[in-house]
Coordinates of C-alpha atoms in Angstrom, one line a residue:
Chain A
X18 CA 45.1 42.0 -34.9
X19 CA 42.7 41.3 -37.9
X20 CA 45.5 39.3 -39.4
X21 CA 45.5 36.9 -36.3
X22 CA 41.8 36.2 -37.0
X23 CA 42.7 35.4 -40.7
X24 CA 45.3 33.0 -39.6
X25 CA 42.9 31.1 -37.3
X26 CA 41.6 27.8 -38.4
X27 CA 38.1 27.7 -37.3
X28 CA 37.6 24.2 -38.2
X29 CA 38.2 22.8 -34.5
X30 CA 35.5 25.1 -33.1
X31 CA 33.0 24.0 -35.6
X32 CA 33.9 20.4 -35.2
X33 CA 33.5 20.7 -31.4
X34 CA 30.1 22.4 -31.6
X35 CA 28.9 19.9 -34.2
X36 CA 30.2 16.9 -32.0
X37 CA 28.8 18.5 -28.8
X38 CA 25.4 19.0 -30.4
X39 CA 25.1 15.5 -31.7
X40 CA 26.4 13.9 -28.5
X41 CA 24.0 16.1 -26.4
X42 CA 21.1 15.0 -28.5
X43 CA 22.0 11.3 -28.3
X44 CA 22.6 11.6 -24.6
X45 CA 19.3 13.3 -24.1
X46 CA 17.4 10.5 -25.9
X47 CA 19.4 7.6 -24.5
X48 CA 19.7 9.3 -21.0
X49 CA 16.0 10.0 -20.7
X50 CA 15.0 6.4 -21.6
X51 CA 17.7 5.0 -19.1
X52 CA 16.6 7.5 -16.5
X53 CA 12.9 6.5 -17.0
X54 CA 13.7 2.7 -16.7
X55 CA 15.9 3.4 -13.6
X56 CA 13.5 5.7 -12.0
X57 CA 10.3 3.7 -12.7
X58 CA 11.0 -0.1 -12.8
X59 CA 12.3 -2.2 -9.9
X60 CA 14.6 -5.0 -11.4
X61 CA 17.5 -7.0 -10.4
X62 CA 20.6 -5.2 -11.4
X63 CA 18.9 -1.7 -11.4
X64 CA 21.7 -0.2 -9.3
X65 CA 24.5 -2.0 -11.1
X66 CA 23.1 -0.5 -14.3
X67 CA 23.1 3.0 -12.6
X68 CA 26.7 2.3 -11.6
X69 CA 27.7 1.3 -15.1
X70 CA 26.2 4.5 -16.4
X71 CA 27.9 6.6 -13.9
X72 CA 31.3 4.9 -14.4
X73 CA 32.4 7.5 -17.2
X74 CA 32.4 10.2 -14.4
X75 CA 34.8 8.3 -12.2
X76 CA 37.3 6.6 -14.7
X77 CA 40.2 8.7 -15.9
X78 CA 39.4 9.7 -19.6
X79 CA 42.3 7.9 -21.0
X80 CA 41.3 4.7 -19.5
X81 CA 37.8 5.1 -20.7
X82 CA 39.4 5.9 -24.2
X83 CA 41.3 2.7 -24.1
X84 CA 38.3 0.7 -23.3
X85 CA 36.5 2.1 -26.3
X86 CA 39.4 1.5 -28.4
X87 CA 39.4 -2.0 -27.4
X88 CA 35.7 -2.3 -27.8
X89 CA 35.4 -0.5 -31.1
X90 CA 38.6 -1.0 -32.9
X91 CA 38.7 -2.3 -36.4
X92 CA 39.3 -5.9 -35.4
X93 CA 36.6 -6.1 -32.8
X94 CA 32.9 -7.3 -33.0
X95 CA 31.5 -3.8 -32.7
X96 CA 34.1 -2.2 -34.9
X97 CA 33.5 -4.7 -37.7
X98 CA 29.8 -4.1 -37.3
X99 CA 29.9 -0.6 -37.5
X100 CA 32.1 -0.8 -40.6
X101 CA 29.7 -3.2 -42.3
X102 CA 26.8 -0.9 -41.8
X103 CA 28.4 2.5 -42.5
X104 CA 31.2 1.4 -44.9
X105 CA 34.0 3.1 -43.0
X106 CA 35.8 2.3 -39.8
X107 CA 34.7 4.2 -36.7
X108 CA 38.0 4.9 -35.0
X109 CA 39.9 8.0 -35.8
X110 CA 36.8 9.7 -37.4
X111 CA 34.8 12.6 -36.2
X112 CA 31.9 10.3 -35.5
X113 CA 34.3 8.5 -32.9
X114 CA 34.5 11.9 -31.3
X115 CA 30.8 11.9 -31.0
X116 CA 31.0 8.5 -29.3
X117 CA 33.5 9.9 -26.9
X118 CA 31.6 13.1 -26.1
X119 CA 28.4 11.1 -25.6
X120 CA 30.0 8.8 -23.3
X121 CA 31.3 11.8 -21.3
X122 CA 27.9 13.5 -21.1
X123 CA 25.5 10.8 -20.6
X124 CA 26.1 10.0 -16.9
X125 CA 25.3 13.6 -16.0
X126 CA 21.9 13.4 -17.9
X127 CA 21.0 10.0 -16.5
X128 CA 21.8 11.0 -12.9
X129 CA 19.8 14.4 -13.0
X130 CA 16.9 13.1 -15.1
X131 CA 16.6 9.9 -12.8
X132 CA 16.4 12.3 -9.9
X133 CA 14.1 14.7 -11.6
X134 CA 11.7 11.9 -12.6
X135 CA 11.7 10.5 -9.2
X136 CA 10.9 13.6 -7.6
X137 CA 7.7 14.3 -9.6
X138 CA 4.8 13.9 -7.3
X139 CA 3.5 10.4 -7.8
X140 CA -0.1 11.6 -7.1
X141 CA 0.2 13.6 -10.3
X142 CA 0.9 10.5 -12.3
X143 CA -1.7 8.5 -10.5
X144 CA -4.4 11.2 -11.1
X145 CA -3.5 11.1 -14.8
X146 CA -4.0 7.4 -14.7
X147 CA -7.4 7.5 -13.1
X148 CA -8.2 10.0 -16.0
X149 CA -7.4 7.2 -18.5
X150 CA -4.0 8.5 -19.9
X151 CA -1.6 5.9 -21.3
X152 CA 1.7 5.6 -19.7
X153 CA 3.2 7.3 -22.8
X154 CA 1.0 10.2 -22.5
X155 CA 1.6 10.4 -18.8
X156 CA 5.3 10.6 -19.4
X157 CA 5.3 13.2 -22.2
X158 CA 2.4 15.3 -20.9
X159 CA 2.8 15.0 -17.0
X160 CA 6.0 13.7 -15.8
X161 CA 8.4 15.3 -18.4
X162 CA 6.8 18.9 -18.2
X163 CA 7.0 18.6 -14.5
X164 CA 10.7 17.6 -14.5
X165 CA 11.7 19.6 -17.6
X166 CA 13.5 22.3 -15.6
X167 CA 16.2 20.0 -14.0
X168 CA 16.3 18.0 -17.3
X169 CA 17.0 21.2 -19.2
X170 CA 19.7 22.3 -16.9
X171 CA 21.4 18.8 -17.0
X172 CA 21.3 18.9 -20.8
X173 CA 23.1 22.2 -20.8
X174 CA 25.7 20.9 -18.6
X175 CA 26.0 17.7 -20.7
X176 CA 26.6 20.0 -23.6
X177 CA 29.4 21.8 -22.0
X178 CA 31.0 18.6 -21.0
X179 CA 30.7 17.2 -24.4
X180 CA 32.2 20.4 -25.9
X181 CA 35.4 20.0 -23.5
X182 CA 36.2 16.3 -23.6
X183 CA 39.9 15.7 -24.4
X184 CA 41.2 12.4 -23.2
X185 CA 38.5 10.1 -24.6
X186 CA 38.6 12.0 -27.9
X187 CA 42.3 12.0 -28.4
X188 CA 42.4 8.1 -27.7
X189 CA 39.6 7.0 -30.1
X190 CA 39.4 9.9 -32.6
X191 CA 43.0 11.0 -32.6
X192 CA 44.4 14.4 -33.5
X193 CA 44.0 14.7 -37.2
X194 CA 43.8 18.5 -38.1
X195 CA 41.0 19.2 -40.4
X196 CA 39.4 15.7 -39.6
X197 CA 39.1 14.9 -36.0
X198 CA 40.8 17.8 -34.2
X199 CA 38.3 19.3 -31.9
X200 CA 38.9 22.6 -29.8
X201 CA 40.3 20.9 -26.8
X202 CA 42.7 18.9 -28.8
X203 CA 43.6 22.0 -31.0
X204 CA 44.5 23.9 -27.8
X205 CA 46.8 21.1 -26.7
X206 CA 48.4 21.1 -30.1
X207 CA 48.9 25.0 -30.1
X208 CA 50.6 24.8 -26.7
X209 CA 52.8 22.0 -27.7
X210 CA 53.9 23.8 -30.8
X211 CA 54.4 27.0 -28.9
X212 CA 51.7 29.0 -30.6
X213 CA 50.7 31.0 -27.5
X214 CA 48.6 33.5 -29.3
X215 CA 46.3 30.8 -30.8
X216 CA 46.1 29.0 -27.7
X217 CA 45.2 32.2 -25.7
X218 CA 42.4 32.9 -28.3
X219 CA 41.1 29.5 -28.3
X220 CA 41.1 29.3 -24.4
X221 CA 39.2 32.7 -24.4
X222 CA 36.5 31.5 -26.7
X223 CA 36.0 28.4 -24.8
X224 CA 35.9 30.2 -21.5
X225 CA 33.4 32.7 -23.0
X226 CA 31.2 29.9 -24.0
X227 CA 31.5 28.1 -20.6
X228 CA 30.6 31.3 -18.8
X229 CA 27.7 31.8 -21.2
X230 CA 26.3 28.4 -20.5
X231 CA 26.7 28.6 -16.8
X232 CA 24.9 32.0 -16.8
X233 CA 22.0 30.5 -18.8
X234 CA 21.6 27.4 -16.7
X235 CA 21.5 29.6 -13.6
X236 CA 18.7 31.6 -15.1
X237 CA 16.9 28.4 -16.2
X238 CA 17.1 27.2 -12.6
X239 CA 16.2 30.4 -11.0
X240 CA 13.3 31.3 -13.2
X241 CA 9.8 30.0 -13.1
X242 CA 9.4 28.4 -16.3
X243 CA 5.9 27.2 -15.9
Chain B
X4 CA -23.5 -13.7 5.8
X5 CA -22.2 -10.4 4.7
X6 CA -24.3 -7.8 6.2
X7 CA -26.0 -5.4 4.0
X8 CA -25.5 -1.7 4.7
X9 CA -28.8 0.0 4.5
X10 CA -29.4 3.6 3.6
X11 CA -31.3 5.5 6.2
X12 CA -32.8 9.0 6.1
X13 CA -31.6 11.2 8.8
X14 CA -32.3 14.8 9.6
X15 CA -32.9 17.6 7.0
X16 CA -35.5 16.3 5.0
X17 CA -36.1 13.2 2.7
X18 CA -33.0 12.0 1.0
X19 CA -34.8 9.3 -0.7
X20 CA -33.6 5.7 -0.2
X21 CA -31.2 4.8 -2.9
X22 CA -31.5 1.6 -5.0
X23 CA -31.9 -0.4 -1.7
X24 CA -29.7 -3.5 -1.3
X25 CA -28.2 -3.0 -4.8
X26 CA -24.4 -3.3 -4.0
X27 CA -22.5 -1.4 -6.8
X28 CA -19.2 -2.0 -5.3
X29 CA -17.9 -5.1 -3.7
X30 CA -14.6 -5.5 -2.2
X31 CA -12.7 -8.0 -0.2
X32 CA -9.1 -7.5 0.1
X33 CA -6.2 -8.4 1.9
X34 CA -2.6 -7.2 1.8
X35 CA 0.4 -7.7 3.9
X36 CA 3.1 -5.0 4.3
X37 CA 6.3 -6.5 5.9
X38 CA 8.1 -4.6 8.5
X39 CA 10.7 -2.3 7.1
X40 CA 13.4 -0.5 9.0
X41 CA 11.7 1.1 11.9
X42 CA 8.1 0.7 10.9
X43 CA 6.4 -2.5 12.0
X44 CA 4.5 -4.7 9.6
X45 CA 0.9 -3.9 8.6
X46 CA -1.9 -6.1 7.5
X47 CA -4.9 -4.7 5.5
X48 CA -7.9 -7.0 5.7
X49 CA -11.2 -5.3 4.7
X50 CA -14.3 -6.1 2.9
X51 CA -17.4 -4.0 2.2
X52 CA -20.1 -3.5 -0.1
X53 CA -21.4 0.0 -1.1
X54 CA -24.3 1.2 -2.9
X55 CA -24.9 4.5 -4.5
X56 CA -24.4 7.4 -1.9
X57 CA -21.7 8.4 0.5
X58 CA -19.7 5.8 2.3
X59 CA -17.5 7.4 4.8
X60 CA -14.2 5.5 5.8
X61 CA -13.6 6.7 9.3
X62 CA -10.5 6.0 11.5
X63 CA -7.3 7.3 12.7
X64 CA -4.4 8.0 10.5
X65 CA -2.5 4.8 9.4
X66 CA -5.6 2.5 9.9
X67 CA -5.7 1.6 6.2
X68 CA -8.4 3.9 4.8
X69 CA -6.2 5.4 2.1
X70 CA -4.7 2.0 1.3
X71 CA -8.3 0.8 0.6
X72 CA -8.7 3.8 -1.9
X73 CA -5.4 2.9 -3.4
X74 CA -6.3 -0.6 -3.9
X75 CA -9.6 0.4 -5.4
X76 CA -8.0 2.8 -7.8
X77 CA -5.5 0.3 -8.8
X78 CA -2.4 1.8 -7.5
X79 CA -1.9 -0.9 -5.1
X80 CA -2.1 -4.6 -5.8
X81 CA -3.6 -6.7 -2.8
X82 CA -2.3 -10.1 -2.1
X83 CA -5.7 -11.7 -1.9
X84 CA -9.3 -10.9 -2.7
X85 CA -11.5 -9.5 -5.3
X86 CA -13.0 -6.1 -6.2
X87 CA -16.3 -5.9 -8.3
X88 CA -17.7 -2.6 -9.6
X89 CA -21.0 -2.8 -11.3
X90 CA -20.4 -6.5 -11.7
X91 CA -17.3 -6.0 -13.6
X92 CA -14.2 -7.6 -12.1
X93 CA -11.5 -4.9 -11.4
X94 CA -9.2 -7.2 -9.4
X95 CA -9.2 -10.9 -8.7
X96 CA -6.4 -12.5 -7.0
X97 CA -7.6 -16.0 -7.8
X98 CA -7.7 -15.5 -11.5
X99 CA -4.8 -12.8 -11.6
X100 CA -7.0 -10.1 -13.0
X101 CA -5.8 -6.6 -12.1
X102 CA -7.1 -3.9 -14.3
X103 CA -4.8 -0.9 -14.7
X104 CA -6.2 2.4 -13.1
X105 CA -6.7 3.7 -16.6
X106 CA -9.4 1.0 -17.3
X107 CA -11.2 1.0 -14.0
X108 CA -13.2 4.1 -14.4
X109 CA -12.8 5.4 -11.0
X110 CA -12.5 9.2 -10.1
X111 CA -9.9 10.0 -7.5
X112 CA -9.8 13.3 -5.6
X113 CA -6.4 13.5 -3.8
X114 CA -5.7 15.0 -0.7
X115 CA -3.3 17.4 -2.3
X116 CA -5.9 17.7 -5.2
X117 CA -2.9 16.8 -7.6
X118 CA -3.9 19.3 -10.1
X119 CA -1.3 19.6 -13.0
X120 CA 0.5 22.6 -12.2
X121 CA 1.7 23.3 -15.9
X122 CA -1.8 23.3 -17.2
X123 CA -4.8 25.9 -16.8
X124 CA -7.9 24.8 -15.0
X125 CA -9.6 24.2 -18.4
X126 CA -6.8 22.0 -19.5
X127 CA -6.8 20.0 -16.3
X128 CA -10.4 19.4 -16.7
X129 CA -10.0 18.4 -20.4
X130 CA -7.2 16.0 -19.7
X131 CA -9.6 13.0 -18.9
X132 CA -11.9 13.5 -21.8
X133 CA -9.4 13.8 -24.7
X134 CA -11.0 10.9 -26.7
X135 CA -14.5 12.5 -26.7
X136 CA -15.6 14.1 -29.9
X137 CA -14.9 17.8 -30.0
X138 CA -18.4 19.0 -29.6
X139 CA -19.3 16.8 -26.7
X140 CA -16.0 17.5 -25.2
X141 CA -16.7 21.1 -25.3
X142 CA -20.2 20.9 -24.1
X143 CA -19.2 18.8 -21.1
X144 CA -16.2 21.0 -20.2
X145 CA -18.4 24.1 -20.1
X146 CA -21.1 22.6 -18.3
X147 CA -18.6 21.2 -15.6
X148 CA -17.0 24.6 -15.2
X149 CA -20.3 26.2 -14.8
X150 CA -21.5 23.9 -12.2
X151 CA -18.4 24.1 -10.2
X152 CA -18.1 27.8 -10.6
X153 CA -14.8 27.7 -12.5
X154 CA -15.7 29.6 -15.7
X155 CA -14.1 32.6 -14.6
X156 CA -10.9 30.7 -13.6
X157 CA -10.6 28.6 -16.7
X158 CA -7.3 30.2 -18.0
X159 CA -5.6 30.3 -14.5
X160 CA -3.0 27.9 -13.3
X161 CA -3.6 25.9 -10.1
X162 CA -0.9 27.9 -8.2
X163 CA -3.1 30.9 -8.7
X164 CA -6.2 29.3 -7.2
X165 CA -7.3 29.3 -3.6
X166 CA -7.7 26.2 -1.6
X167 CA -11.5 26.0 -2.2
X168 CA -11.1 26.5 -5.9
X169 CA -8.5 24.0 -6.2
X170 CA -10.7 21.4 -4.5
X171 CA -13.6 22.3 -6.7
X172 CA -11.4 22.0 -9.9
X173 CA -10.1 18.7 -8.6
X174 CA -13.5 17.3 -8.0
X175 CA -14.7 18.7 -11.4
X176 CA -11.8 16.9 -13.1
X177 CA -12.6 13.6 -11.5
X178 CA -16.3 13.8 -12.4
X179 CA -15.9 15.0 -16.0
X180 CA -14.8 11.5 -17.1
X181 CA -18.1 10.3 -15.6
X182 CA -16.6 7.7 -13.2
X183 CA -18.5 4.7 -11.8
X184 CA -17.0 5.3 -8.5
X185 CA -15.7 8.6 -6.8
X186 CA -13.0 8.4 -4.1
X187 CA -12.2 11.4 -2.0
X188 CA -9.1 11.3 0.3
X189 CA -9.7 13.8 3.2
X190 CA -11.0 16.5 0.9
X191 CA -11.4 19.2 3.3
X192 CA -8.3 18.9 5.1
X193 CA -6.9 22.4 5.5
X194 CA -9.9 24.2 4.5
X195 CA -11.7 26.7 6.8
X196 CA -15.3 26.5 8.0
X197 CA -17.0 28.2 5.5
X198 CA -15.3 26.2 2.6
X199 CA -16.1 22.9 4.5
X200 CA -19.7 24.0 4.5
X201 CA -19.5 24.7 0.7
X202 CA -17.9 21.3 0.2
X203 CA -20.6 19.6 2.1
X204 CA -23.2 21.1 -0.1
X205 CA -21.2 20.4 -3.3
X206 CA -21.0 16.8 -2.2
X207 CA -24.7 16.6 -1.4
X208 CA -25.5 17.8 -4.9
X209 CA -23.0 15.4 -6.5
X210 CA -24.7 12.6 -4.5
X211 CA -28.0 13.7 -5.9
X212 CA -26.9 14.0 -9.6
X213 CA -24.6 10.9 -9.9
X214 CA -26.0 7.7 -8.8
X215 CA -22.6 6.3 -7.9
X216 CA -21.0 5.1 -4.9
X217 CA -18.8 7.7 -3.3
X218 CA -16.0 6.8 -0.8
X219 CA -14.8 9.4 1.4
X220 CA -11.9 9.1 3.8
X221 CA -11.9 11.3 6.9
X222 CA -10.7 11.3 10.6
X223 CA -13.1 14.1 11.6
X224 CA -16.2 12.8 13.5
X225 CA -18.4 15.6 12.6
X226 CA -17.7 15.4 8.9
X227 CA -18.3 11.7 8.9
X228 CA -21.7 12.2 10.7
X229 CA -22.8 15.0 8.4
X230 CA -21.8 13.4 5.2
X231 CA -22.2 9.7 5.6
X232 CA -25.1 7.6 4.4
X233 CA -23.1 4.9 6.0
X234 CA -20.0 4.8 7.9
X235 CA -17.3 2.2 8.1
X236 CA -14.9 2.4 11.0
X237 CA -11.3 1.3 10.5
X238 CA -9.0 0.3 13.2
X239 CA -5.4 -1.1 12.4
X240 CA -6.2 -2.3 8.9
X241 CA -9.5 -3.9 9.7
X242 CA -13.2 -2.7 9.7
X243 CA -14.4 -2.8 13.3
X244 CA -17.9 -1.5 12.7
X245 CA -20.1 -0.2 9.9
X246 CA -23.6 1.1 9.8
X247 CA -25.6 4.5 9.6
X248 CA -23.8 7.3 11.6
X249 CA -26.4 7.3 14.2
X250 CA -25.9 3.6 14.9
X251 CA -22.1 3.9 14.9
X252 CA -22.1 7.0 17.0
X253 CA -24.5 5.9 19.6
X254 CA -23.7 2.3 19.6
X255 CA -20.0 2.0 19.1
X256 CA -18.7 -1.5 18.8
X257 CA -16.1 -1.3 21.7
X258 CA -14.3 1.2 23.8
X259 CA -11.6 1.7 21.0
X260 CA -14.3 2.7 18.6
X261 CA -16.0 5.0 21.2
X262 CA -12.7 6.8 21.9
X263 CA -12.1 7.3 18.2
X264 CA -15.5 8.9 17.9
X265 CA -14.5 11.2 20.7
X266 CA -16.7 9.8 23.5
X267 CA -14.7 10.2 26.6
X268 CA -17.1 8.8 29.3
X269 CA -16.0 5.1 29.1
X270 CA -16.2 3.2 32.2
X271 CA -15.7 -0.4 33.2
X272 CA -17.9 -2.4 35.9
X273 CA -19.3 -5.6 37.1
X274 CA -22.9 -6.6 36.4
X275 CA -24.7 -6.8 39.7
X276 CA -28.4 -7.2 38.9
X277 CA -30.2 -8.3 35.9
X278 CA -34.0 -7.7 35.7
X279 CA -35.7 -8.5 32.3
X280 CA -39.1 -7.6 33.4
X281 CA -38.2 -4.0 34.3
X282 CA -35.8 -3.9 31.4
X283 CA -33.1 -2.9 33.8
X284 CA -29.5 -4.0 34.9
X285 CA -27.2 -2.6 37.5
X286 CA -23.5 -2.1 37.0
X287 CA -21.2 -1.3 39.9
X288 CA -18.1 0.6 38.9
X289 CA -15.2 1.6 41.1
X290 CA -17.1 4.5 42.3
X291 CA -20.7 4.4 41.7
X292 CA -23.4 2.0 40.6
X293 CA -25.3 2.7 37.3
X294 CA -28.7 1.6 36.1
X295 CA -28.8 0.5 32.4
X296 CA -31.3 -1.3 30.3
X297 CA -31.5 -5.1 30.6
X298 CA -28.5 -6.9 29.2
X299 CA -29.6 -10.0 27.3
X300 CA -27.0 -12.8 27.4
X301 CA -25.0 -11.3 30.3
X302 CA -24.5 -12.9 33.6
X303 CA -24.2 -11.6 37.2
X304 CA -20.4 -10.9 37.8
X305 CA -19.6 -10.2 34.1
X306 CA -17.2 -7.4 33.5
X307 CA -18.6 -4.9 31.0
X308 CA -17.6 -1.6 29.5
X309 CA -20.1 1.2 28.7
X310 CA -20.0 4.6 27.5
X311 CA -22.2 7.7 28.2
X312 CA -22.2 10.2 25.4
X313 CA -21.3 13.6 27.0
X314 CA -24.1 15.3 25.4
X315 CA -26.5 13.1 27.3
X316 CA -25.0 13.9 30.7
X317 CA -27.2 16.5 32.3
X318 CA -26.8 18.5 35.4
X319 CA -29.3 18.8 38.4
X320 CA -29.2 20.9 41.5
X321 CA -28.0 18.7 44.4
X322 CA -31.1 18.0 46.6
X323 CA -33.5 18.6 43.8
X324 CA -35.9 15.8 43.4
X325 CA -36.3 16.2 39.7
X326 CA -33.6 17.2 37.0
X327 CA -33.6 20.9 35.8
X328 CA -33.4 19.9 32.2
X329 CA -36.2 18.5 30.0
X330 CA -34.1 15.3 29.5
X331 CA -34.4 14.4 33.1
X332 CA -38.0 13.0 33.3
X333 CA -37.8 9.9 35.2
X334 CA -37.3 9.4 38.8
X335 CA -34.3 8.1 40.4
X336 CA -35.8 4.7 40.7
X337 CA -37.1 4.6 37.2
X338 CA -33.7 4.2 35.7
X339 CA -32.5 7.8 36.1
X340 CA -28.9 7.8 37.3
X341 CA -27.8 10.5 39.7
X342 CA -24.2 10.9 40.7
X343 CA -22.8 13.7 42.9
X344 CA -19.9 15.5 41.2
X345 CA -17.7 18.7 41.4
X346 CA -16.8 20.8 38.5
X347 CA -13.0 20.7 38.0
X348 CA -12.6 22.2 34.5
X349 CA -14.6 24.1 31.9
X350 CA -13.8 24.3 28.3
X351 CA -15.8 26.7 26.1
X352 CA -16.6 26.4 22.5
X353 CA -18.7 28.8 20.5
X354 CA -21.9 27.0 21.0
X355 CA -21.4 24.9 24.2
X356 CA -19.5 24.5 27.5
X357 CA -17.8 21.2 28.1
X358 CA -17.4 20.4 31.7
X359 CA -15.0 18.0 33.3
X360 CA -16.7 16.6 36.5
X361 CA -15.1 14.6 39.3
X362 CA -17.2 12.0 40.9
X363 CA -17.7 12.7 44.6
X364 CA -18.2 10.1 47.5
X365 CA -17.9 6.5 47.2
X366 CA -14.8 4.6 48.1
X367 CA -12.0 7.0 47.8
X368 CA -9.1 6.9 45.7
X369 CA -6.9 4.9 48.3
X370 CA -6.2 2.0 45.7
X371 CA -4.2 4.5 43.7
X372 CA -6.6 4.7 40.8
X373 CA -7.2 8.3 39.6
X374 CA -10.5 9.7 40.7
X375 CA -13.1 9.0 38.2
X376 CA -14.3 11.9 35.9
X377 CA -17.4 12.4 33.8
X378 CA -17.6 14.8 30.9
X379 CA -20.7 16.8 30.2
X380 CA -21.6 19.3 27.4
X381 CA -24.2 21.9 28.0
X382 CA -25.4 24.4 25.5
X383 CA -24.5 27.9 26.5
X384 CA -28.1 28.8 27.1
X385 CA -28.5 25.9 29.7
X386 CA -25.1 26.7 31.2
X387 CA -26.2 30.3 31.8
X388 CA -29.7 29.6 33.1
X389 CA -28.4 26.9 35.6
X390 CA -25.7 29.3 36.8
X391 CA -23.0 26.6 36.4
X392 CA -20.3 29.3 36.7
X393 CA -21.3 30.0 40.3
X394 CA -21.7 26.7 41.7
X395 CA -19.4 23.8 41.9
X396 CA -21.2 20.9 43.3
X397 CA -24.0 19.2 41.3
X398 CA -25.6 16.1 40.5
X399 CA -25.1 14.6 37.2
X400 CA -28.0 12.8 35.8
X401 CA -28.2 10.4 32.6
X402 CA -31.2 8.3 31.7
X403 CA -30.4 4.5 31.5
X404 CA -31.6 4.4 27.8
X405 CA -28.7 6.5 26.7
X406 CA -26.1 4.4 28.1
X407 CA -24.5 2.2 25.7
X408 CA -23.0 -1.1 27.0
X409 CA -20.3 -2.5 24.6
X410 CA -21.0 -5.9 23.0
X411 CA -17.5 -7.1 23.8
X412 CA -16.6 -8.5 27.2
X413 CA -14.3 -6.1 29.2
X414 CA -10.9 -7.3 30.2

């Protein structure tokens, strides 16, 4: 048994975790901003924006991956822009995996955060206004703390989703062992090459992580966190 | 052209006159709410001036009272009009000025109190005075908690407070920022009797200490009567009457206002006689004639509506020449109305008995109209002394001076 562990290449797990953490952080920042705009302002195209943000949930991952490839490839405007700023092409790097995971997790966060922000009692925010608090202060000291439980739960789910992305990742980050091979891709690789032992092991690790995450979110939602 | 609301002393001791005639708040607003789905459209069209002291906005739910508060606080932007507070423009549709709530200096006590659940009582109070220097903030915070009896509760969260404590914390939070206007939206809703009484005394002391206009929304008649320096009556988005509570209560503008105030003895009749020399008019209703004071500006044959507040309807033994109660001083000819009635229902309250009396005699109900009924309210003492429980047939008596004939023509 110990020999099995020695054989294992832990890189895919670390890469997956790194990608998922970064993707979740980006989703949280951008998702909260989007959710705030959607919850707060009435503007033309509001629901269209909401639909656009939700699209990654509905589209097949390979389709989404293809779109990204078309959008971010080396010959495209965005791809060239990225290369000019960072000095290397985005596609088929681990950073591309971050983009893939972010896109996969952001809809969850926006949806949940919008609902959470909208459900905060408007009287609380109005009371804060009459007490002279700026809109920023209200968001960070009143609205966000009151919505934080749902947002935290959504963040955990977003993390789990970022961790497990396969389709989009393989389309734009590829399957380069030691460079862009995440856990989900490595499992596929192991099964393809008939390495059942390795596949089982990695599946077990991911499953344990998923169960842990579920257990934690349930506790978050059940507990009074005030 | 705009009538000034004057502050008047009523009951329990001298509440000295506030800065007479100095309107601190002037408001004229109009807003149209278009019909949406099943709800019909609504038009808010109000204008008022308020001095320091308590102005009660009275009216049924959905009459626009809370919308007025929201417009004042800046949560709602009216279509037209202007709001001036201490001569500062808060809102002016003409010049497109609309200060955000943050810059209006208005304290708002919400119906739900809206205390921040994730902060302690002390943090809630401190929320509005973050910009003050530390020492001053500390001083004011502790003074406020002392005054409102919150010192022992400083570290508690709102969900661990009772209804009355929440209310006090909410008022203290609104006042600590030293607002120029205080708005209270049905502050005692859901509180029991003792807490209501406590609130009344808290409000009286606030009124004494802060010389600011206080606007209080209620649909409770008694509360309006107890608390108001002046009362503003709302009906369907408009102000239908304003004045000191006595004036509003005993001289309601029209039958709708009277009903809103809980006055049930509202009748319609035709003017039969007008005698200015004897200060006397006679109105004939479907079942009985009534003597009322002279009605200037009316003609014989005019249709009028009038009300008789139930606490002024007294009982007398049938056949007795004079009434049994002290109020019945005048003889029948001198303007005292006497109508034979029969008790059909009694409703007891802790302090009084309300009687539902059916008018006897007169042309019967052959035209399909329901029989006329008059309500009377007797204190328990009078009820017992007169033995109302044992006897069904009575005369009701009410002096002509207590009958209020509405200014508006009846349909």
